[in-house]
Amino acid sequence: MDQQLQQEGYFGEFGGSFVPPELQEVLSYLSEQFYKFRDDPEFKEELRYYLSEYVGRENPLTYAERLTKAWGGPKIYLKREDLNHTGAHKINNAIGQILLAKRMGAKRIIAETGAGQHGVATATACAMFNMECIIYMGAEDTRRQALNVFRMELLGATVVPVHKGQGRLKDAVDEALDDLVRNYKNTFYLLGSAVGPHPFPTMVKHFQAIISEESKRQIVEKEGRLPDAVVACTGGGSNAIGAFAHYIDEPSVRLIGVEPDQAPSLTQGVPSIIHGFKCLVLLDEEGQPKKTYSIAAGLDYPGIGPEHSHLKVSGRAEYATVTNEEVLEAFQELSRTEGIIPALESAHAVAYAKQLASTMSEDQIIIVNLSGRGDKDVEQVYQMLK
Ligand SMILES: *Cc1c(COP(=O)(O)O)cnc(C)c1O
């Protein structure tokens, strides 16, 4: 086997930890604590309790009968992360990491947020566990997402606008890392996607793997067999890696990640180091991370988790892009046919599933991961369609 594959925190050539020594010390300690508690029976029981009683798991694997008929091909099943408390998969990870923070004796939780969705999930978990919560957010983003800032404040969090740099997500990440290095003794950095230096991608996957743990059991109960394909959207890659996790060792199951055609990290990225880890990154002519734009704020990131980078290069997973028009179409079609308004991010997966379905037969099965609900996007879609 490739030497690096055996090394902790590497997925093939991707992943690792490329950070200054003082931050490395903090991350190594975090890694040690994560591995220690991950398999601890009491920790597992507490996680199970909150996922059930607070998040509302397990959520259904819904057979989309009308959509299946409309598309005229394979059976379409929807994994309903949209039904979780706070309306998306992000809460799975926020609860998992906060339980770890509690075990580690942290009193303060810090996080960064771009559009505000991860900030809201973090502030929610902090309210319930009575933890101090500091959310760093680019000043520009606080203006564009004023309602999410208010949501976080309602939940008791302090939102710190970051004016440095361009006042965007990257600048907020830098501030949060600075804070962590200064305050690591009582502070836990709660990262929102399957990105960043080790152990974050491994840890986030661990907490999101519940998605495929459930869907695998559910599809076998309903259909007596595994699906032929699992489709999920990819921003940083956390809902997709969670939706894929328990199928990675099942070669009959196609795994397909879907990106916006305006932020195609996996379809067009090259190996590079970004935010302290190696992955496929979209670079501009000067070799800098490209400015991306997506109508779905949660998919607007020039990099992608290291494990997806490896799954792509090794050929185990496939990655595709869809256009804004296809996404808007899928957003409306799912609403009309199933009575489910999906998040714009999730609508990417639905849009690609439609193309895929046209190449498959009626005796086959696709699971689409519905990462979140669309309430947050209704006004934006209204403006775009008007
Ligand atoms: C944040 C978000 C995403 C993108 O993040 P991943 O880490 O790629 O999963 C996708 N869907 C929804 C609903 C989100 O809130």
Tab-separated table of C-alpha atoms and ligand atoms in Angstrom:
chain	number	residue	atom	x	y	z
A	1	MET	CA	0.000	0.000	0.000
A	2	ASP	CA	1.015	3.569	-0.604
A	3	GLN	CA	3.064	4.750	2.380
A	4	GLN	CA	0.887	7.813	2.886
A	5	LEU	CA	-2.360	5.863	2.900
A	6	GLN	CA	-1.309	4.300	6.149
A	7	GLN	CA	-0.476	7.653	7.664
A	8	GLU	CA	-3.094	9.196	9.894
A	9	GLY	CA	-4.972	12.036	8.300
A	10	TYR	CA	-4.010	11.156	4.734
A	11	PHE	CA	-6.283	9.931	1.979
A	12	GLY	CA	-3.838	8.921	-0.730
A	13	GLU	CA	-1.779	12.046	-1.324
A	14	PHE	CA	-4.479	14.337	0.100
A	15	GLY	CA	-5.192	15.674	3.577
A	16	GLY	CA	-2.477	16.036	6.186
A	17	SER	CA	-1.830	19.093	8.301
A	18	PHE	CA	0.189	22.066	7.045
A	19	VAL	CA	0.031	24.558	9.896
A	20	PRO	CA	2.459	26.493	12.153
A	21	PRO	CA	3.983	24.477	15.041
A	22	GLU	CA	1.913	26.157	17.788
A	23	LEU	CA	-1.313	25.237	15.989
A	24	GLN	CA	-0.020	21.730	15.252
A	25	GLU	CA	0.358	21.128	18.964
A	26	VAL	CA	-3.292	22.008	19.542
A	27	LEU	CA	-4.424	19.801	16.628
A	28	SER	CA	-2.353	16.826	17.762
A	29	TYR	CA	-3.969	17.027	21.181
A	30	LEU	CA	-7.428	17.284	19.589
A	31	SER	CA	-6.668	14.249	17.449
A	32	GLU	CA	-5.580	12.209	20.458
A	33	GLN	CA	-8.750	13.152	22.368
A	34	PHE	CA	-11.003	12.397	19.382
A	35	TYR	CA	-9.617	8.884	18.986
A	36	LYS	CA	-9.848	8.344	22.726
A	37	PHE	CA	-13.532	9.282	23.034
A	38	ARG	CA	-14.808	8.184	19.635
A	39	ASP	CA	-15.252	4.559	20.694
A	40	ASP	CA	-15.978	5.201	24.346
A	41	PRO	CA	-19.339	3.534	25.157
A	42	GLU	CA	-20.565	6.440	27.312
A	43	PHE	CA	-19.662	8.977	24.639
A	44	LYS	CA	-21.435	6.910	21.992
A	45	GLU	CA	-24.522	6.573	24.153
A	46	GLU	CA	-24.674	10.298	24.868
A	47	LEU	CA	-24.307	11.092	21.146
A	48	ARG	CA	-27.040	8.603	20.300
A	49	TYR	CA	-29.307	10.173	22.915
A	50	TYR	CA	-29.004	13.731	21.571
A	51	LEU	CA	-29.264	12.661	17.937
A	52	SER	CA	-32.508	10.945	18.784
A	53	GLU	CA	-34.089	13.306	21.329
A	54	TYR	CA	-32.871	16.651	19.994
A	55	VAL	CA	-32.030	16.275	16.302
A	56	GLY	CA	-34.946	13.899	15.662
A	57	ARG	CA	-33.051	10.954	14.185
A	58	GLU	CA	-33.451	8.584	12.651
A	59	ASN	CA	-34.948	10.534	9.813
A	60	PRO	CA	-36.852	8.730	7.015
A	61	LEU	CA	-35.619	7.364	3.728
A	62	THR	CA	-38.650	8.472	1.717
A	63	TYR	CA	-39.691	6.700	-1.471
A	64	ALA	CA	-40.365	9.554	-3.937
A	65	GLU	CA	-43.149	7.858	-5.832
A	66	ARG	CA	-44.332	10.759	-7.979
A	67	LEU	CA	-40.803	11.827	-8.868
A	68	THR	CA	-39.968	8.236	-9.817
A	69	LYS	CA	-43.021	8.151	-12.111
A	70	ALA	CA	-42.250	11.547	-13.599
A	71	TRP	CA	-38.693	10.535	-14.448
A	72	GLY	CA	-39.753	7.093	-15.677
A	73	GLY	CA	-36.661	5.239	-14.566
A	74	PRO	CA	-35.120	3.873	-11.360
A	75	LYS	CA	-36.780	4.132	-7.953
A	76	ILE	CA	-35.805	7.397	-6.264
A	77	TYR	CA	-35.367	7.453	-2.493
A	78	LEU	CA	-34.693	10.650	-0.519
A	79	LYS	CA	-32.603	10.619	2.663
A	80	ARG	CA	-34.324	13.272	4.713
A	81	GLU	CA	-31.640	15.349	6.439
A	82	ASP	CA	-34.008	18.267	5.772
A	83	LEU	CA	-36.171	16.976	8.633
A	84	ASN	CA	-33.444	17.376	11.260
A	85	HIS	CA	-33.758	20.095	13.891
A	86	THR	CA	-32.397	23.324	12.298
A	87	GLY	CA	-33.195	21.908	8.865
A	88	ALA	CA	-29.977	20.335	7.613
A	89	HIS	CA	-27.228	17.786	8.219
A	90	LYS	CA	-24.850	20.294	9.877
A	91	ILE	CA	-26.374	19.711	13.329
A	92	ASN	CA	-25.115	16.058	13.337
A	93	ASN	CA	-21.546	17.311	13.341
A	94	ALA	CA	-22.156	20.246	15.691
A	95	ILE	CA	-23.604	17.938	18.373
A	96	GLY	CA	-20.790	15.406	17.945
A	97	GLN	CA	-18.023	17.974	18.231
A	98	ILE	CA	-19.618	19.781	21.155
A	99	LEU	CA	-19.863	16.537	23.126
A	100	LEU	CA	-16.165	16.033	22.469
A	101	ALA	CA	-15.459	19.633	23.555
A	102	LYS	CA	-17.333	18.993	26.789
A	103	ARG	CA	-15.246	15.861	27.440
A	104	MET	CA	-12.101	17.897	26.811
A	105	GLY	CA	-13.178	20.472	29.419
A	106	ALA	CA	-13.661	23.360	26.967
A	107	LYS	CA	-15.771	26.312	28.149
A	108	ARG	CA	-15.748	28.318	24.937
A	109	ILE	CA	-16.764	27.233	21.445
A	110	ILE	CA	-15.562	29.193	18.448
A	111	ALA	CA	-16.520	28.712	14.822
A	112	GLU	CA	-16.358	30.483	11.493
A	113	THR	CA	-19.275	30.869	9.168
A	114	GLY	CA	-19.757	32.148	5.628
A	115	ALA	CA	-23.457	32.241	4.831
A	116	GLY	CA	-24.287	31.596	8.467
A	117	GLN	CA	-25.663	28.043	8.330
A	118	HIS	CA	-22.787	26.476	10.254
A	119	GLY	CA	-22.864	29.409	12.697
A	120	VAL	CA	-26.538	28.755	13.393
A	121	ALA	CA	-25.981	25.000	13.921
A	122	THR	CA	-23.093	25.754	16.285
A	123	ALA	CA	-25.018	28.425	18.212
A	124	THR	CA	-27.936	25.987	18.558
A	125	ALA	CA	-25.757	23.252	20.038
A	126	CYS	CA	-24.031	25.775	22.340
A	127	ALA	CA	-27.371	27.027	23.663
A	128	MET	CA	-28.409	23.513	24.556
A	129	PHE	CA	-25.093	22.611	26.193
A	130	ASN	CA	-24.719	26.007	27.898
A	131	MET	CA	-21.392	26.848	26.270
A	132	GLU	CA	-20.065	30.299	25.439
A	133	CYS	CA	-20.260	30.684	21.652
A	134	ILE	CA	-18.179	33.042	19.496
A	135	ILE	CA	-18.851	33.066	15.751
A	136	TYR	CA	-16.383	34.765	13.412
A	137	MET	CA	-17.961	36.038	10.250
A	138	GLY	CA	-16.597	38.228	7.463
A	139	ALA	CA	-17.932	41.806	7.817
A	140	GLU	CA	-19.209	41.666	4.251
A	141	ASP	CA	-21.014	38.386	5.019
A	142	THR	CA	-22.640	39.821	8.176
A	143	ARG	CA	-24.237	42.492	5.977
A	144	ARG	CA	-25.436	40.034	3.348
A	145	GLN	CA	-26.725	37.543	5.941
A	146	ALA	CA	-28.156	39.898	8.553
A	147	LEU	CA	-31.023	37.551	9.400
A	148	ASN	CA	-28.644	34.680	10.204
A	149	VAL	CA	-26.603	37.028	12.419
A	150	PHE	CA	-29.818	37.797	14.318
A	151	ARG	CA	-30.620	34.058	14.548
A	152	MET	CA	-27.225	33.346	16.103
A	153	GLU	CA	-27.667	36.241	18.545
A	154	LEU	CA	-31.138	34.970	19.500
A	155	LEU	CA	-29.477	31.663	20.334
A	156	GLY	CA	-27.089	33.475	22.653
A	157	ALA	CA	-23.970	33.587	20.454
A	158	THR	CA	-21.631	36.541	19.970
A	159	VAL	CA	-21.047	37.245	16.297
A	160	VAL	CA	-17.703	38.941	15.612
A	161	PRO	CA	-17.529	40.718	12.234
A	162	VAL	CA	-14.065	40.348	10.670
A	163	HIS	CA	-12.926	43.472	8.773
A	164	LYS	CA	-9.481	42.207	7.788
A	165	GLY	CA	-8.744	41.179	4.199
A	166	GLN	CA	-11.876	41.083	2.053
A	167	GLY	CA	-14.155	40.502	5.026
A	168	ARG	CA	-15.110	37.051	3.733
A	169	LEU	CA	-15.053	33.444	4.927
A	170	LYS	CA	-11.299	33.006	4.526
A	171	ASP	CA	-10.619	36.003	6.787
A	172	ALA	CA	-13.042	34.633	9.377
A	173	VAL	CA	-11.164	31.293	9.334
A	174	ASP	CA	-7.863	33.121	9.977
A	175	GLU	CA	-9.364	35.011	12.955
A	176	ALA	CA	-10.817	31.820	14.415
A	177	LEU	CA	-7.458	30.038	14.130
A	178	ASP	CA	-5.713	32.989	15.830
A	179	ASP	CA	-8.222	32.807	18.659
A	180	LEU	CA	-7.672	29.051	18.991
A	181	VAL	CA	-3.894	29.396	19.260
A	182	ARG	CA	-4.258	32.119	21.925
A	183	ASN	CA	-6.995	30.373	23.949
A	184	TYR	CA	-6.584	26.655	23.274
A	185	LYS	CA	-6.616	25.803	26.985
A	186	ASN	CA	-10.353	26.507	27.359
A	187	THR	CA	-11.479	26.817	23.720
A	188	PHE	CA	-12.700	24.331	21.107
A	189	TYR	CA	-12.816	25.177	17.392
A	190	LEU	CA	-15.935	23.613	15.911
A	191	LEU	CA	-15.322	23.191	12.184
A	192	GLY	CA	-18.312	22.837	9.897
A	193	SER	CA	-17.303	20.681	6.924
A	194	ALA	CA	-15.051	17.748	6.021
A	195	VAL	CA	-12.152	20.115	5.300
A	196	GLY	CA	-9.189	21.636	7.165
A	197	PRO	CA	-6.108	20.006	8.668
A	198	HIS	CA	-6.220	16.590	10.355
A	199	PRO	CA	-8.173	15.519	12.422
A	200	PHE	CA	-11.114	17.631	11.157
A	201	PRO	CA	-11.948	15.745	7.927
A	202	THR	CA	-11.828	12.408	9.770
A	203	MET	CA	-13.811	13.743	12.711
A	204	VAL	CA	-16.522	15.405	10.606
A	205	LYS	CA	-16.902	12.224	8.534
A	206	HIS	CA	-17.259	10.212	11.723
A	207	PHE	CA	-20.156	12.388	12.910
A	208	GLN	CA	-21.857	12.582	9.493
A	209	ALA	CA	-21.524	8.841	8.745
A	210	ILE	CA	-24.803	8.359	10.633
A	211	ILE	CA	-26.503	9.388	7.344
A	212	SER	CA	-25.357	6.285	5.445
A	213	GLU	CA	-25.441	4.062	8.512
A	214	GLU	CA	-29.184	4.719	8.584
A	215	SER	CA	-29.825	4.787	4.839
A	216	LYS	CA	-28.095	1.444	4.324
A	217	ARG	CA	-30.200	-0.225	6.994
A	218	GLN	CA	-33.350	1.484	5.680
A	219	ILE	CA	-32.885	0.550	2.022
A	220	VAL	CA	-32.155	-3.066	2.902
A	221	GLU	CA	-35.346	-3.130	4.994
A	222	LYS	CA	-37.419	-1.588	2.207
A	223	GLU	CA	-35.901	-3.167	-0.895
A	224	GLY	CA	-33.879	-6.095	0.395
A	225	ARG	CA	-30.786	-4.799	-1.344
A	226	LEU	CA	-28.286	-1.952	-1.689
A	227	PRO	CA	-28.936	1.033	-3.975
A	228	ASP	CA	-27.233	1.279	-7.366
A	229	ALA	CA	-26.201	4.883	-6.792
A	230	VAL	CA	-25.979	7.467	-4.000
A	231	VAL	CA	-26.034	11.122	-5.064
A	232	ALA	CA	-25.124	14.103	-2.847
A	233	CYS	CA	-24.082	17.720	-3.331
A	234	THR	CA	-20.552	18.789	-2.377
A	235	GLY	CA	-19.482	22.110	-0.871
A	236	GLY	CA	-16.718	21.192	1.549
A	237	GLY	CA	-18.048	17.652	1.274
A	238	SER	CA	-19.502	16.774	4.692
A	239	ASN	CA	-23.029	15.687	3.738
A	240	ALA	CA	-21.641	13.752	0.773
A	241	ILE	CA	-18.950	11.934	2.765
A	242	GLY	CA	-21.578	11.098	5.399
A	243	ALA	CA	-23.958	9.830	2.705
A	244	PHE	CA	-21.160	7.744	1.081
A	245	ALA	CA	-19.297	6.451	4.161
A	246	HIS	CA	-20.986	3.074	4.655
A	247	TYR	CA	-21.031	2.334	0.910
A	248	ILE	CA	-17.379	3.034	0.128
A	249	ASP	CA	-16.538	-0.652	0.582
A	250	GLU	CA	-19.538	-1.756	-1.514
A	251	PRO	CA	-18.201	-1.586	-5.082
A	252	SER	CA	-21.641	-2.197	-6.633
A	253	VAL	CA	-22.848	1.187	-5.342
A	254	ARG	CA	-21.947	4.191	-7.509
A	255	LEU	CA	-21.096	7.247	-5.419
A	256	ILE	CA	-21.686	10.584	-7.124
A	257	GLY	CA	-20.904	14.062	-5.804
A	258	VAL	CA	-22.487	17.065	-7.496
A	259	GLU	CA	-20.981	20.553	-7.636
A	260	PRO	CA	-22.122	23.861	-9.102
A	261	ASP	CA	-20.611	24.393	-12.550
A	262	GLN	CA	-19.269	27.704	-11.187
A	263	ALA	CA	-17.279	26.083	-8.340
A	264	PRO	CA	-16.124	22.745	-9.848
A	265	SER	CA	-13.264	21.894	-7.420
A	266	LEU	CA	-13.437	18.171	-8.119
A	267	THR	CA	-14.081	18.264	-11.827
A	268	GLN	CA	-11.431	20.921	-12.583
A	269	GLY	CA	-9.269	21.364	-9.473
A	270	VAL	CA	-5.573	20.518	-9.176
A	271	PRO	CA	-3.693	19.146	-6.117
A	272	SER	CA	-2.679	22.059	-3.917
A	273	ILE	CA	-2.543	23.165	-0.280
A	274	ILE	CA	-5.338	25.420	0.988
A	275	HIS	CA	-6.338	26.267	4.603
A	276	GLY	CA	-3.766	23.855	6.061
A	277	PHE	CA	-4.486	20.677	4.042
A	278	LYS	CA	-3.935	19.223	0.588
A	279	CYS	CA	-6.880	18.727	-1.766
A	280	LEU	CA	-8.094	19.465	-5.274
A	281	VAL	CA	-8.325	23.244	-5.541
A	282	LEU	CA	-9.529	25.596	-8.264
A	283	LEU	CA	-6.634	27.940	-9.012
A	284	ASP	CA	-6.517	31.109	-11.099
A	285	GLU	CA	-3.694	32.008	-13.544
A	286	GLU	CA	-1.542	33.271	-10.654
A	287	GLY	CA	-1.910	29.988	-8.772
A	288	GLN	CA	-4.215	31.533	-6.135
A	289	PRO	CA	-7.501	29.894	-5.021
A	290	LYS	CA	-10.112	31.068	-7.511
A	291	LYS	CA	-12.988	33.286	-6.457
A	292	THR	CA	-16.037	31.061	-6.795
A	293	TYR	CA	-19.684	31.933	-6.954
A	294	SER	CA	-22.664	29.686	-6.387
A	295	ILE	CA	-26.354	30.472	-6.017
A	296	ALA	CA	-26.164	28.013	-3.097
A	297	ALA	CA	-24.005	29.736	-0.465
A	298	GLY	CA	-23.125	26.393	1.142
A	299	LEU	CA	-21.401	25.186	-2.041
A	300	ASP	CA	-19.290	28.282	-2.593
A	301	TYR	CA	-15.789	27.026	-1.765
A	302	PRO	CA	-12.735	26.702	-4.082
A	303	GLY	CA	-11.459	23.535	-2.349
A	304	ILE	CA	-13.024	20.228	-1.328
A	305	GLY	CA	-12.450	17.721	1.457
A	306	PRO	CA	-9.309	15.562	1.107
A	307	GLU	CA	-11.171	12.267	1.099
A	308	HIS	CA	-13.315	13.360	-1.855
A	309	SER	CA	-10.123	14.407	-3.636
A	310	HIS	CA	-8.820	10.888	-3.105
A	311	LEU	CA	-12.106	9.183	-4.035
A	312	LYS	CA	-12.040	11.169	-7.278
A	313	VAL	CA	-8.412	10.450	-8.189
A	314	SER	CA	-8.715	6.763	-7.236
A	315	GLY	CA	-11.915	6.475	-9.292
A	316	ARG	CA	-14.075	5.143	-6.448
A	317	ALA	CA	-16.456	8.100	-6.631
A	318	GLU	CA	-17.604	10.183	-9.587
A	319	TYR	CA	-18.183	13.913	-9.589
A	320	ALA	CA	-20.410	15.919	-11.874
A	321	THR	CA	-21.580	19.498	-12.287
A	322	VAL	CA	-25.001	21.028	-12.880
A	323	THR	CA	-25.996	24.508	-14.040
A	324	ASN	CA	-27.993	27.115	-12.104
A	325	GLU	CA	-30.917	26.605	-14.482
A	326	GLU	CA	-30.977	22.864	-13.781
A	327	VAL	CA	-30.828	23.563	-10.036
A	328	LEU	CA	-33.734	26.014	-10.126
A	329	GLU	CA	-35.721	23.554	-12.216
A	330	ALA	CA	-35.042	20.737	-9.710
A	331	PHE	CA	-35.919	23.029	-6.786
A	332	GLN	CA	-39.361	23.588	-8.301
A	333	GLU	CA	-39.890	20.047	-9.544
A	334	LEU	CA	-39.274	18.447	-6.141
A	335	SER	CA	-41.532	21.029	-4.489
A	336	ARG	CA	-44.342	20.330	-6.960
A	337	THR	CA	-44.131	16.556	-7.195
A	338	GLU	CA	-43.276	15.566	-3.623
A	339	GLY	CA	-44.268	18.574	-1.499
A	340	ILE	CA	-40.680	18.978	-0.350
A	341	ILE	CA	-38.911	22.314	-0.857
A	342	PRO	CA	-35.203	21.433	-0.857
A	343	ALA	CA	-32.237	23.647	0.041
A	344	LEU	CA	-30.617	25.071	-3.099
A	345	GLU	CA	-27.540	23.012	-2.211
A	346	SER	CA	-29.592	19.800	-2.109
A	347	ALA	CA	-31.335	20.775	-5.356
A	348	HIS	CA	-27.948	20.222	-7.066
A	349	ALA	CA	-28.144	16.541	-6.124
A	350	VAL	CA	-31.751	16.321	-7.296
A	351	ALA	CA	-30.852	17.974	-10.623
A	352	TYR	CA	-28.083	15.484	-11.315
A	353	ALA	CA	-30.188	12.516	-10.181
A	354	LYS	CA	-32.638	13.422	-12.944
A	355	GLN	CA	-29.921	13.139	-15.606
A	356	LEU	CA	-28.647	9.930	-14.070
A	357	ALA	CA	-32.146	8.429	-13.895
A	358	SER	CA	-32.520	8.819	-17.669
A	359	THR	CA	-29.573	6.416	-18.118
A	360	MET	CA	-30.876	3.768	-15.688
A	361	SER	CA	-33.659	1.175	-15.680
A	362	GLU	CA	-36.828	0.680	-13.621
A	363	ASP	CA	-35.370	-2.142	-11.548
A	364	GLN	CA	-32.592	0.083	-10.244
A	365	ILE	CA	-32.453	2.376	-7.178
A	366	ILE	CA	-30.986	5.834	-6.553
A	367	ILE	CA	-30.667	7.396	-3.096
A	368	VAL	CA	-30.523	11.197	-3.182
A	369	ASN	CA	-29.220	12.838	-0.031
A	370	LEU	CA	-31.507	15.757	0.770
A	371	SER	CA	-28.978	17.679	2.854
A	372	GLY	CA	-31.368	20.427	3.938
A	373	ARG	CA	-34.714	22.139	3.575
A	374	GLY	CA	-35.325	25.153	1.406
A	375	ASP	CA	-37.088	27.625	3.711
A	376	LYS	CA	-33.879	29.670	3.894
A	377	ASP	CA	-33.779	29.933	0.080
A	378	VAL	CA	-37.375	30.693	-0.795
A	379	GLU	CA	-36.937	34.471	-0.883
A	380	GLN	CA	-33.785	34.206	-3.017
A	381	VAL	CA	-35.485	31.877	-5.495
A	382	TYR	CA	-38.472	34.249	-5.605
A	383	GLN	CA	-36.126	37.111	-6.561
A	384	MET	CA	-34.370	34.980	-9.189
A	385	LEU	CA	-37.549	33.705	-10.830
A	386	LYS	CA	-39.347	37.041	-10.800
B	1	LIG	C1	-23.638	23.733	4.305
B	1	LIG	C2	-24.552	22.963	3.453
B	1	LIG	C3	-24.079	22.161	2.381
B	1	LIG	C4	-22.647	22.106	1.953
B	1	LIG	O1	-21.745	21.614	2.912
B	1	LIG	P1	-21.101	20.164	2.817
B	1	LIG	O2	-20.040	20.200	3.870
B	1	LIG	O3	-20.533	19.995	1.450
B	1	LIG	O4	-22.164	19.192	3.099
B	1	LIG	C5	-24.998	21.409	1.662
B	1	LIG	N1	-26.315	21.450	1.932
B	1	LIG	C6	-26.803	22.217	2.943
B	1	LIG	C7	-28.268	22.206	3.191
B	1	LIG	C8	-25.948	22.982	3.733
B	1	LIG	O5	-26.449	23.734	4.725
